[in-house]
Amino acid sequence: MLLSILVPVYNERTVVRASLSQVLAAPLPENVDREIILVDDCSTDGTGAILEEFVREHPAIRLFRKPKNEGKGAAIRTALSMANGDFVLVQDADLEYDPAEYPTLLKPLLEGRADAVFGSRYMAGEQRRVLRFWHTMINQTITLICNMFSDLHCTDIETCYKVFRTDLLKSIPIRSDRFGFEPEITMKTSKRKLRVYEVPISYHGRTFEEGKKIGWKDGVKALGVIFYFWLVDDLYAESYGRQHLNNLTGTPQYIGWATSLLRPHLGDRIVELGAGIGDFTGRLMGRKLAYYACENEPVYLHALRNRFLKTPSVEVLDLAVDDAAALDQLPTGFDTALIINGLERMPDPAASLRRLVARLAPDGRVVILAPHLPGLFGSLDRELGHLRRFSRADLTRLFNEAGLTVESLRSHNRLATIAWWINSRLLRSPRISRITLKLFDKTIWLWRLLDPVVPLPGLSLIAVGRKR
């Protein structure tokens, strides 16, 4: 296995060579190799020349020099884009943290128990330099507030030592350029429901006179970062094409409303195609005898397996849900097939439904939540990966051809039709802002109250068909 060690460097000429020598000499667990990626954040004190000389001596190390100083978060973002390892570790170049503790940091990851490991300076480590009281209090206050908003119980969110599975960290967008990286990644780790472990580490802190850079202003900014990412669900990098879908449906009040309409039609043995990160799965599984959550995107599969690790009735299946032929791999005898915002992405929905119904138990049901009104198709649909929107006649025809009798066909979320038309057809926006989605979610009680009486077609259709 390979560990990618990311080293952001800025103005550390007095210690950088000694620090990098420790990183090179640090012990690693058996069968783990290392790659070292240095990012010089436009140092002005001669650090750059020292780094170039060190890399000439050790050609396996990669060095990237930034044309202007942007901050630690930006440097980590740059280094991460070049990382090839199975795990990624952030290492400051200032001798405050001891690379000899890499095996301790990696152990929960190598054992498969963790997705991320934080090294805590406040757990019982081997040794810790005693520094200023108020600096420690500020760190612990930021950690406390971050815990309150993230609902994690960390002891040290400002620690440098954070180790992640590389695929997971690359799937999280990093927006903070400076020291806001620490609270940002903690908030997003919580919202993504990653398994986080803490391990005690030694800490050899230094004073401002010795070169420490983080100050009280960064502490104030950290509080702003915590609050911002508590409000905003910016959880998936752009390379993950369905991240906007998760932002759209990742609103708890909306999910509660939609599941209340879907739940009465579900049996005891359910197959859900395109389960995503499990927002609907978690609400619909209830006390079902068997619930198969199907996905094929690696990041979402990982999220589902983590989320339902201790739920014996839920089985996560690696299944290419957009491929009609792959549906032949489904178990037989389930009484409900559930497709939430997935039919519109299938290249051949008719073929997919026929194969799905063939695996369905006699008298079983297919329950679908799909986008309504073909005339609304626009920029938002294209961004979400939709290939089409459906009319009532479209779904009725698809159900009949698949051997299903339509039991109900219901419009849902009528007021949102106006907002969708404005954003997708009139303004041609590629996405709905996260703030708008938050406001939408906070006012669901009103939208839900007015939905039965508004004289508009719904943004979505809920269709239920029974196998003939």
CSV table of C-alpha atoms in Angstrom, one decimal:
chain,number,residue,atom,x,y,z
A,1,MET,CA,0.0,0.0,0.0
A,2,LEU,CA,1.1,3.6,-0.5
A,3,LEU,CA,0.9,6.5,1.9
A,4,SER,CA,0.9,10.0,0.3
A,5,ILE,CA,2.5,12.5,2.7
A,6,LEU,CA,1.5,16.1,1.8
A,7,VAL,CA,3.8,18.8,3.1
A,8,PRO,CA,2.8,22.4,2.7
A,9,VAL,CA,5.8,24.7,3.4
A,10,TYR,CA,6.0,28.4,3.9
A,11,ASN,CA,9.1,30.3,5.2
A,12,GLU,CA,10.7,27.5,7.2
A,13,ARG,CA,14.3,27.8,6.2
A,14,THR,CA,15.7,27.0,9.7
A,15,VAL,CA,13.8,23.8,10.3
A,16,VAL,CA,12.6,22.4,6.9
A,17,ARG,CA,15.6,20.2,6.1
A,18,ALA,CA,15.5,18.6,9.6
A,19,SER,CA,11.7,18.2,9.3
A,20,LEU,CA,11.9,16.5,5.9
A,21,SER,CA,14.7,14.2,7.0
A,22,GLN,CA,12.4,13.0,9.8
A,23,VAL,CA,9.6,12.4,7.3
A,24,LEU,CA,12.0,10.3,5.1
A,25,ALA,CA,13.3,8.3,8.1
A,26,ALA,CA,9.9,7.7,9.8
A,27,PRO,CA,8.9,4.1,10.3
A,28,LEU,CA,5.9,2.7,8.4
A,29,PRO,CA,3.8,-0.4,8.9
A,30,GLU,CA,4.8,-3.5,7.0
A,31,ASN,CA,4.0,-3.4,3.3
A,32,VAL,CA,3.4,0.3,3.3
A,33,ASP,CA,5.5,2.6,1.1
A,34,ARG,CA,5.6,6.4,1.0
A,35,GLU,CA,5.4,9.2,-1.5
A,36,ILE,CA,6.3,12.8,-0.4
A,37,ILE,CA,4.7,15.8,-2.1
A,38,LEU,CA,6.1,19.2,-1.2
A,39,VAL,CA,4.2,22.4,-2.0
A,40,ASP,CA,6.3,25.6,-1.5
A,41,ASP,CA,3.6,28.3,-0.8
A,42,CYS,CA,5.8,31.0,-2.4
A,43,SER,CA,8.3,31.2,0.5
A,44,THR,CA,10.3,34.5,0.6
A,45,ASP,CA,13.1,33.6,3.1
A,46,GLY,CA,15.2,31.2,1.1
A,47,THR,CA,13.2,28.0,1.9
A,48,GLY,CA,12.6,27.4,-1.8
A,49,ALA,CA,16.3,27.0,-2.5
A,50,ILE,CA,16.7,24.6,0.4
A,51,LEU,CA,13.7,22.5,-0.9
A,52,GLU,CA,15.2,22.4,-4.4
A,53,GLU,CA,18.5,21.2,-3.1
A,54,PHE,CA,16.8,18.5,-0.9
A,55,VAL,CA,14.8,17.2,-3.9
A,56,ARG,CA,18.0,16.9,-5.9
A,57,GLU,CA,19.4,14.8,-3.2
A,58,HIS,CA,16.2,12.7,-3.0
A,59,PRO,CA,14.7,12.6,-6.6
A,60,ALA,CA,11.7,10.5,-5.5
A,61,ILE,CA,10.2,13.5,-3.7
A,62,ARG,CA,8.0,15.8,-5.8
A,63,LEU,CA,8.1,19.6,-5.4
A,64,PHE,CA,5.6,22.1,-6.6
A,65,ARG,CA,6.3,25.8,-6.2
A,66,LYS,CA,3.3,28.2,-6.1
A,67,PRO,CA,3.7,31.5,-7.9
A,68,LYS,CA,1.9,33.4,-5.0
A,69,ASN,CA,1.2,32.7,-1.3
A,70,GLU,CA,-2.3,31.4,-0.8
A,71,GLY,CA,-2.3,29.5,2.5
A,72,LYS,CA,-2.1,26.0,4.0
A,73,GLY,CA,-5.6,24.9,2.7
A,74,ALA,CA,-4.7,25.9,-0.9
A,75,ALA,CA,-1.3,24.1,-0.6
A,76,ILE,CA,-3.0,20.9,0.6
A,77,ARG,CA,-5.5,21.2,-2.2
A,78,THR,CA,-2.6,21.4,-4.7
A,79,ALA,CA,-0.7,18.5,-3.2
A,80,LEU,CA,-3.8,16.3,-2.9
A,81,SER,CA,-4.4,16.6,-6.7
A,82,MET,CA,-1.1,14.9,-7.2
A,83,ALA,CA,-1.5,12.2,-4.6
A,84,ASN,CA,-1.5,8.5,-5.8
A,85,GLY,CA,-1.6,6.7,-2.4
A,86,ASP,CA,-4.2,4.6,-0.7
A,87,PHE,CA,-4.0,7.0,2.3
A,88,VAL,CA,-3.1,10.6,2.5
A,89,LEU,CA,-1.5,12.3,5.5
A,90,VAL,CA,-0.9,16.0,6.1
A,91,GLN,CA,2.5,16.9,7.6
A,92,ASP,CA,3.6,20.4,8.6
A,93,ALA,CA,7.3,21.2,8.0
A,94,ASP,CA,8.0,22.8,11.4
A,95,LEU,CA,9.1,20.0,13.7
A,96,GLU,CA,6.0,20.4,16.0
A,97,TYR,CA,4.7,16.9,15.0
A,98,ASP,CA,6.7,13.7,15.2
A,99,PRO,CA,6.7,11.5,12.0
A,100,ALA,CA,7.7,8.6,14.2
A,101,GLU,CA,4.0,8.3,15.1
A,102,TYR,CA,2.9,7.4,11.5
A,103,PRO,CA,2.3,3.7,12.5
A,104,THR,CA,-0.1,4.8,15.3
A,105,LEU,CA,-2.0,7.1,12.9
A,106,LEU,CA,-2.3,4.5,10.2
A,107,LYS,CA,-3.3,1.6,12.4
A,108,PRO,CA,-7.1,2.2,12.5
A,109,LEU,CA,-7.1,2.8,8.7
A,110,LEU,CA,-5.1,-0.4,7.9
A,111,GLU,CA,-7.4,-2.4,10.1
A,112,GLY,CA,-10.4,-1.2,8.2
A,113,ARG,CA,-12.1,0.5,11.2
A,114,ALA,CA,-11.6,4.1,10.1
A,115,ASP,CA,-12.0,6.4,7.1
A,116,ALA,CA,-10.1,9.2,8.8
A,117,VAL,CA,-7.8,9.4,11.8
A,118,PHE,CA,-7.0,12.6,13.8
A,119,GLY,CA,-3.9,12.9,15.9
A,120,SER,CA,-4.9,14.5,19.2
A,121,ARG,CA,-2.5,16.7,21.2
A,122,TYR,CA,-4.8,16.6,24.2
A,123,MET,CA,-5.2,12.9,24.7
A,124,ALA,CA,-2.5,11.1,26.8
A,125,GLY,CA,0.4,11.2,24.3
A,126,GLU,CA,4.0,10.3,25.2
A,127,GLN,CA,5.0,13.9,25.7
A,128,ARG,CA,3.7,17.5,25.1
A,129,ARG,CA,5.6,20.7,25.4
A,130,VAL,CA,3.8,23.1,27.9
A,131,LEU,CA,2.9,26.3,26.1
A,132,ARG,CA,0.7,29.4,26.7
A,133,PHE,CA,-2.5,28.8,28.5
A,134,TRP,CA,-4.7,31.1,26.3
A,135,HIS,CA,-3.5,29.6,23.1
A,136,THR,CA,-4.6,26.2,24.4
A,137,MET,CA,-7.9,27.6,25.6
A,138,ILE,CA,-8.6,29.1,22.1
A,139,ASN,CA,-7.8,25.7,20.5
A,140,GLN,CA,-10.1,23.8,22.9
A,141,THR,CA,-12.9,26.4,22.5
A,142,ILE,CA,-12.8,26.1,18.7
A,143,THR,CA,-12.9,22.3,19.2
A,144,LEU,CA,-15.9,22.6,21.5
A,145,ILE,CA,-17.9,24.8,19.1
A,146,CYS,CA,-17.0,22.6,16.2
A,147,ASN,CA,-18.2,19.5,18.2
A,148,MET,CA,-21.5,21.3,18.9
A,149,PHE,CA,-22.2,22.1,15.3
A,150,SER,CA,-20.8,18.9,13.8
A,151,ASP,CA,-22.1,16.5,16.5
A,152,LEU,CA,-18.7,14.8,16.6
A,153,HIS,CA,-16.8,14.4,19.9
A,154,CYS,CA,-13.3,15.3,18.9
A,155,THR,CA,-10.6,16.5,21.4
A,156,ASP,CA,-8.5,18.5,18.9
A,157,ILE,CA,-9.9,19.6,15.5
A,158,GLU,CA,-7.0,22.0,14.9
A,159,THR,CA,-4.4,19.2,14.8
A,160,CYS,CA,-2.1,19.0,11.8
A,161,TYR,CA,-2.1,15.2,11.8
A,162,LYS,CA,-5.2,14.2,9.8
A,163,VAL,CA,-5.0,11.0,7.8
A,164,PHE,CA,-7.7,10.0,5.3
A,165,ARG,CA,-8.5,7.3,2.7
A,166,THR,CA,-7.3,9.1,-0.4
A,167,ASP,CA,-10.4,8.4,-2.5
A,168,LEU,CA,-12.7,9.9,0.2
A,169,LEU,CA,-10.6,13.0,0.7
A,170,LYS,CA,-10.4,13.6,-3.0
A,171,SER,CA,-14.2,13.4,-3.2
A,172,ILE,CA,-14.6,16.3,-0.7
A,173,PRO,CA,-14.2,19.8,-2.1
A,174,ILE,CA,-11.7,21.9,-0.1
A,175,ARG,CA,-12.7,25.6,-0.2
A,176,SER,CA,-10.6,27.1,2.6
A,177,ASP,CA,-7.2,28.6,1.5
A,178,ARG,CA,-5.7,29.2,4.9
A,179,PHE,CA,-6.1,27.5,8.3
A,180,GLY,CA,-9.8,27.2,7.8
A,181,PHE,CA,-9.0,23.8,6.3
A,182,GLU,CA,-9.0,22.2,9.7
A,183,PRO,CA,-12.6,23.1,10.8
A,184,GLU,CA,-13.9,22.8,7.2
A,185,ILE,CA,-12.7,19.2,6.7
A,186,THR,CA,-14.0,18.3,10.2
A,187,MET,CA,-17.5,19.6,9.4
A,188,LYS,CA,-17.6,17.8,6.1
A,189,THR,CA,-16.3,14.6,7.6
A,190,SER,CA,-19.2,14.7,10.0
A,191,LYS,CA,-21.8,15.4,7.3
A,192,ARG,CA,-20.4,12.7,5.1
A,193,LYS,CA,-20.8,10.3,8.1
A,194,LEU,CA,-17.2,9.1,7.8
A,195,ARG,CA,-15.8,6.8,10.5
A,196,VAL,CA,-13.4,9.0,12.5
A,197,TYR,CA,-10.9,7.8,15.1
A,198,GLU,CA,-8.5,9.8,17.3
A,199,VAL,CA,-5.1,8.7,18.5
A,200,PRO,CA,-2.8,10.4,21.0
A,201,ILE,CA,0.2,12.1,19.6
A,202,SER,CA,3.2,13.9,21.0
A,203,TYR,CA,3.4,17.7,20.4
A,204,HIS,CA,6.5,19.9,20.4
A,205,GLY,CA,4.8,23.3,19.9
A,206,ARG,CA,6.8,26.4,19.3
A,207,THR,CA,6.2,30.1,20.2
A,208,PHE,CA,5.6,33.0,17.7
A,209,GLU,CA,9.2,34.0,18.2
A,210,GLU,CA,10.2,30.6,17.0
A,211,GLY,CA,8.1,30.9,13.8
A,212,LYS,CA,4.5,29.9,14.7
A,213,LYS,CA,2.1,31.4,12.1
A,214,ILE,CA,-1.4,30.7,13.2
A,215,GLY,CA,-2.9,33.6,15.4
A,216,TRP,CA,-6.0,34.8,17.1
A,217,LYS,CA,-7.5,36.1,13.8
A,218,ASP,CA,-7.3,32.6,12.4
A,219,GLY,CA,-9.3,31.5,15.4
A,220,VAL,CA,-12.0,34.0,14.7
A,221,LYS,CA,-12.1,32.9,11.0
A,222,ALA,CA,-12.3,29.3,12.2
A,223,LEU,CA,-15.6,30.0,13.9
A,224,GLY,CA,-16.9,31.6,10.7
A,225,VAL,CA,-15.9,28.5,8.8
A,226,ILE,CA,-17.7,26.2,11.3
A,227,PHE,CA,-20.9,28.2,11.0
A,228,TYR,CA,-20.8,28.5,7.2
A,229,PHE,CA,-20.3,24.7,6.6
A,230,TRP,CA,-22.9,23.9,9.2
A,231,LEU,CA,-25.4,25.9,7.0
A,232,VAL,CA,-24.0,24.8,3.6
A,233,ASP,CA,-23.8,21.2,2.4
A,234,ASP,CA,-20.8,21.4,0.1
A,235,LEU,CA,-19.9,17.8,0.4
A,236,TYR,CA,-18.9,16.4,-3.0
A,237,ALA,CA,-16.2,17.4,-5.5
A,238,GLU,CA,-17.3,18.4,-9.0
A,239,SER,CA,-15.9,15.2,-10.4
A,240,TYR,CA,-18.7,13.3,-8.8
A,241,GLY,CA,-21.5,14.0,-11.3
A,242,ARG,CA,-24.4,13.3,-8.9
A,243,GLN,CA,-23.2,15.6,-6.1
A,244,HIS,CA,-25.8,18.1,-7.1
A,245,LEU,CA,-28.5,15.4,-6.7
A,246,ASN,CA,-27.3,14.9,-3.1
A,247,ASN,CA,-27.4,18.6,-2.5
A,248,LEU,CA,-30.9,18.7,-3.9
A,249,THR,CA,-32.3,15.8,-1.9
A,250,GLY,CA,-30.0,16.2,1.1
A,251,THR,CA,-32.6,18.3,2.9
A,252,PRO,CA,-34.1,16.5,5.9
A,253,GLN,CA,-37.5,18.2,5.9
A,254,TYR,CA,-38.0,17.5,2.2
A,255,ILE,CA,-36.9,13.9,2.6
A,256,GLY,CA,-39.3,13.5,5.5
A,257,TRP,CA,-42.2,14.8,3.3
A,258,ALA,CA,-41.3,12.6,0.3
A,259,THR,CA,-40.8,9.4,2.5
A,260,SER,CA,-44.2,10.0,4.1
A,261,LEU,CA,-45.8,9.7,0.6
A,262,LEU,CA,-43.7,6.6,-0.4
A,263,ARG,CA,-43.8,4.6,2.8
A,264,PRO,CA,-47.5,3.4,2.6
A,265,HIS,CA,-46.7,1.6,-0.7
A,266,LEU,CA,-43.7,-0.4,0.5
A,267,GLY,CA,-43.7,-4.1,1.5
A,268,ASP,CA,-41.3,-6.0,3.7
A,269,ARG,CA,-38.7,-6.9,1.1
A,270,ILE,CA,-37.4,-3.9,-0.8
A,271,VAL,CA,-34.9,-3.3,-3.6
A,272,GLU,CA,-33.9,0.4,-3.9
A,273,LEU,CA,-32.1,1.3,-7.2
A,274,GLY,CA,-29.7,4.2,-7.0
A,275,ALA,CA,-29.6,4.6,-3.2
A,276,GLY,CA,-27.0,7.4,-3.3
A,277,ILE,CA,-25.7,8.1,0.2
A,278,GLY,CA,-28.7,6.5,1.9
A,279,ASP,CA,-30.8,9.5,2.8
A,280,PHE,CA,-34.0,7.9,1.8
A,281,THR,CA,-32.8,4.4,2.7
A,282,GLY,CA,-32.3,5.4,6.3
A,283,ARG,CA,-35.8,6.7,6.6
A,284,LEU,CA,-37.6,3.9,4.7
A,285,MET,CA,-35.8,0.8,5.9
A,286,GLY,CA,-37.9,0.8,9.2
A,287,ARG,CA,-38.4,-2.8,10.5
A,288,LYS,CA,-38.3,-4.3,7.1
A,289,LEU,CA,-37.3,-8.0,6.7
A,290,ALA,CA,-34.9,-7.2,3.9
A,291,TYR,CA,-33.8,-4.0,2.2
A,292,TYR,CA,-31.3,-4.1,-0.7
A,293,ALA,CA,-29.7,-0.7,-1.4
A,294,CYS,CA,-28.1,-0.8,-4.8
A,295,GLU,CA,-25.4,1.6,-6.0
A,296,ASN,CA,-22.3,1.5,-8.3
A,297,GLU,CA,-20.5,4.7,-7.6
A,298,PRO,CA,-17.5,3.9,-5.3
A,299,VAL,CA,-17.9,6.9,-3.0
A,300,TYR,CA,-21.6,6.3,-2.5
A,301,LEU,CA,-21.1,2.5,-2.0
A,302,HIS,CA,-18.6,3.3,0.7
A,303,ALA,CA,-21.0,5.7,2.4
A,304,LEU,CA,-23.8,3.1,2.3
A,305,ARG,CA,-21.7,0.4,3.8
A,306,ASN,CA,-20.5,2.6,6.6
A,307,ARG,CA,-24.0,3.9,7.4
A,308,PHE,CA,-25.6,0.4,7.5
A,309,LEU,CA,-22.7,-1.6,8.9
A,310,LYS,CA,-24.7,-2.5,12.0
A,311,THR,CA,-28.1,-2.9,10.3
A,312,PRO,CA,-28.5,-6.6,9.5
A,313,SER,CA,-31.7,-6.1,7.5
A,314,VAL,CA,-29.9,-3.8,5.0
A,315,GLU,CA,-27.6,-5.3,2.4
A,316,VAL,CA,-25.6,-3.0,0.1
A,317,LEU,CA,-25.3,-4.3,-3.5
A,318,ASP,CA,-22.7,-3.1,-6.0
A,319,LEU,CA,-24.9,-2.9,-9.1
A,320,ALA,CA,-24.7,-0.8,-12.2
A,321,VAL,CA,-28.3,0.5,-11.8
A,322,ASP,CA,-28.3,2.4,-15.1
A,323,ASP,CA,-27.5,-0.8,-17.0
A,324,ALA,CA,-30.7,-2.8,-17.7
A,325,ALA,CA,-28.8,-6.1,-18.2
A,326,ALA,CA,-27.2,-5.7,-14.7
A,327,LEU,CA,-30.6,-5.9,-13.1
A,328,ASP,CA,-30.6,-9.6,-13.8
A,329,GLN,CA,-28.2,-9.9,-10.9
A,330,LEU,CA,-30.8,-8.8,-8.4
A,331,PRO,CA,-32.2,-11.3,-5.9
A,332,THR,CA,-35.6,-12.7,-6.7
A,333,GLY,CA,-38.7,-12.6,-4.6
A,334,PHE,CA,-38.6,-9.0,-3.3
A,335,ASP,CA,-42.1,-7.5,-3.1
A,336,THR,CA,-41.2,-3.8,-3.7
A,337,ALA,CA,-38.9,-2.2,-6.2
A,338,LEU,CA,-38.1,1.5,-5.3
A,339,ILE,CA,-36.6,4.0,-7.7
A,340,ILE,CA,-36.2,7.6,-6.3
A,341,ASN,CA,-34.9,10.1,-8.9
A,342,GLY,CA,-33.3,7.3,-10.9
A,343,LEU,CA,-35.5,6.3,-13.8
A,344,GLU,CA,-34.7,9.6,-15.7
A,345,ARG,CA,-31.0,8.7,-15.8
A,346,MET,CA,-31.5,5.2,-17.3
A,347,PRO,CA,-30.6,5.0,-21.0
A,348,ASP,CA,-33.5,2.6,-21.6
A,349,PRO,CA,-36.1,2.9,-18.9
A,350,ALA,CA,-38.5,0.5,-20.6
A,351,ALA,CA,-35.9,-2.3,-20.7
A,352,SER,CA,-34.9,-1.6,-17.1
A,353,LEU,CA,-38.5,-1.8,-15.9
A,354,ARG,CA,-39.1,-5.1,-17.8
A,355,ARG,CA,-36.1,-6.7,-16.2
A,356,LEU,CA,-36.9,-5.3,-12.8
A,357,VAL,CA,-40.5,-6.6,-12.9
A,358,ALA,CA,-39.2,-10.1,-14.0
A,359,ARG,CA,-37.3,-10.4,-10.7
A,360,LEU,CA,-40.3,-9.0,-8.7
A,361,ALA,CA,-42.5,-11.4,-6.6
A,362,PRO,CA,-46.0,-12.1,-7.9
A,363,ASP,CA,-48.3,-9.2,-7.0
A,364,GLY,CA,-45.3,-7.1,-6.1
A,365,ARG,CA,-45.1,-3.3,-6.6
A,366,VAL,CA,-42.8,-0.9,-8.3
A,367,VAL,CA,-42.7,2.6,-6.6
A,368,ILE,CA,-41.2,5.4,-8.5
A,369,LEU,CA,-40.5,9.1,-7.8
A,370,ALA,CA,-39.5,10.8,-11.0
A,371,PRO,CA,-39.3,14.3,-12.5
A,372,HIS,CA,-42.6,15.5,-14.1
A,373,LEU,CA,-43.3,17.6,-17.1
A,374,PRO,CA,-41.1,17.1,-20.2
A,375,GLY,CA,-41.5,20.8,-21.1
A,376,LEU,CA,-39.6,21.7,-17.9
A,377,PHE,CA,-36.4,20.0,-19.1
A,378,GLY,CA,-33.5,22.4,-19.0
A,379,SER,CA,-30.1,23.3,-17.6
A,380,LEU,CA,-30.8,21.9,-14.1
A,381,ASP,CA,-31.8,18.5,-15.6
A,382,ARG,CA,-28.7,18.4,-17.7
A,383,GLU,CA,-26.5,19.2,-14.8
A,384,LEU,CA,-28.1,16.5,-12.7
A,385,GLY,CA,-27.6,13.9,-15.4
A,386,HIS,CA,-31.2,13.6,-16.3
A,387,LEU,CA,-31.9,12.3,-19.8
A,388,ARG,CA,-35.6,13.1,-19.7
A,389,ARG,CA,-38.6,14.2,-17.7
A,390,PHE,CA,-41.9,12.2,-17.7
A,391,SER,CA,-45.5,12.9,-18.3
A,392,ARG,CA,-48.3,10.9,-16.7
A,393,ALA,CA,-48.9,9.2,-20.1
A,394,ASP,CA,-45.2,8.3,-20.3
A,395,LEU,CA,-45.2,6.5,-17.0
A,396,THR,CA,-48.5,4.8,-17.6
A,397,ARG,CA,-47.2,3.5,-21.0
A,398,LEU,CA,-43.9,2.3,-19.4
A,399,PHE,CA,-45.8,0.5,-16.6
A,400,ASN,CA,-48.2,-1.2,-19.0
A,401,GLU,CA,-45.4,-2.4,-21.3
A,402,ALA,CA,-43.5,-3.8,-18.2
A,403,GLY,CA,-46.5,-5.8,-17.1
A,404,LEU,CA,-47.6,-3.4,-14.3
A,405,THR,CA,-51.1,-2.2,-13.5
A,406,VAL,CA,-51.0,1.5,-12.4
A,407,GLU,CA,-52.4,1.8,-8.9
A,408,SER,CA,-51.7,5.5,-8.3
A,409,LEU,CA,-50.1,8.4,-10.1
A,410,ARG,CA,-49.7,11.5,-7.9
A,411,SER,CA,-48.3,15.0,-8.5
A,412,HIS,CA,-45.8,16.1,-5.8
A,413,ASN,CA,-44.2,19.4,-4.9
A,414,ARG,CA,-46.4,21.7,-7.0
A,415,LEU,CA,-45.0,25.1,-5.9
A,416,ALA,CA,-41.5,24.1,-6.8
A,417,THR,CA,-42.5,23.8,-10.4
A,418,ILE,CA,-42.4,27.6,-10.7
A,419,ALA,CA,-38.9,27.9,-9.2
A,420,TRP,CA,-37.6,25.1,-11.4
A,421,TRP,CA,-39.0,26.8,-14.6
A,422,ILE,CA,-37.4,30.1,-13.6
A,423,ASN,CA,-34.0,28.6,-12.8
A,424,SER,CA,-33.8,25.9,-15.5
A,425,ARG,CA,-35.6,27.4,-18.5
A,426,LEU,CA,-35.6,31.1,-17.9
A,427,LEU,CA,-32.3,31.8,-16.2
A,428,ARG,CA,-30.6,28.6,-17.5
A,429,SER,CA,-28.8,28.2,-14.2
A,430,PRO,CA,-26.6,25.1,-13.9
A,431,ARG,CA,-27.7,24.6,-10.3
A,432,ILE,CA,-29.8,25.8,-7.4
A,433,SER,CA,-27.8,27.7,-4.7
A,434,ARG,CA,-27.3,25.9,-1.5
A,435,ILE,CA,-28.8,28.8,0.5
A,436,THR,CA,-32.0,28.6,-1.6
A,437,LEU,CA,-32.1,24.9,-0.9
A,438,LYS,CA,-31.8,25.5,2.9
A,439,LEU,CA,-34.6,28.1,2.8
A,440,PHE,CA,-36.7,25.7,0.8
A,441,ASP,CA,-36.1,23.0,3.4
A,442,LYS,CA,-36.9,25.3,6.3
A,443,THR,CA,-40.2,26.3,4.8
A,444,ILE,CA,-41.3,22.8,3.8
A,445,TRP,CA,-44.2,22.9,6.3
A,446,LEU,CA,-45.8,25.7,4.2
A,447,TRP,CA,-45.1,24.0,0.8
A,448,ARG,CA,-46.5,20.7,2.2
A,449,LEU,CA,-49.7,22.5,3.5
A,450,LEU,CA,-50.4,24.2,0.2
A,451,ASP,CA,-49.5,21.3,-2.1
A,452,PRO,CA,-52.9,19.7,-2.3
A,453,VAL,CA,-54.7,22.9,-3.2
A,454,VAL,CA,-52.3,24.7,-5.6
A,455,PRO,CA,-53.7,24.5,-9.2
A,456,LEU,CA,-50.3,23.5,-10.8
A,457,PRO,CA,-48.8,20.2,-11.9
A,458,GLY,CA,-46.2,18.9,-9.5
A,459,LEU,CA,-42.4,19.1,-10.1
A,460,SER,CA,-42.3,15.3,-9.5
A,461,LEU,CA,-44.6,12.3,-10.0
A,462,ILE,CA,-45.0,9.4,-7.6
A,463,ALA,CA,-46.1,6.4,-9.5
A,464,VAL,CA,-47.1,3.0,-8.0
A,465,GLY,CA,-47.7,-0.1,-10.2
A,466,ARG,CA,-48.6,-3.7,-9.2
A,467,LYS,CA,-47.2,-6.7,-11.1
A,468,ARG,CA,-49.9,-8.4,-13.2
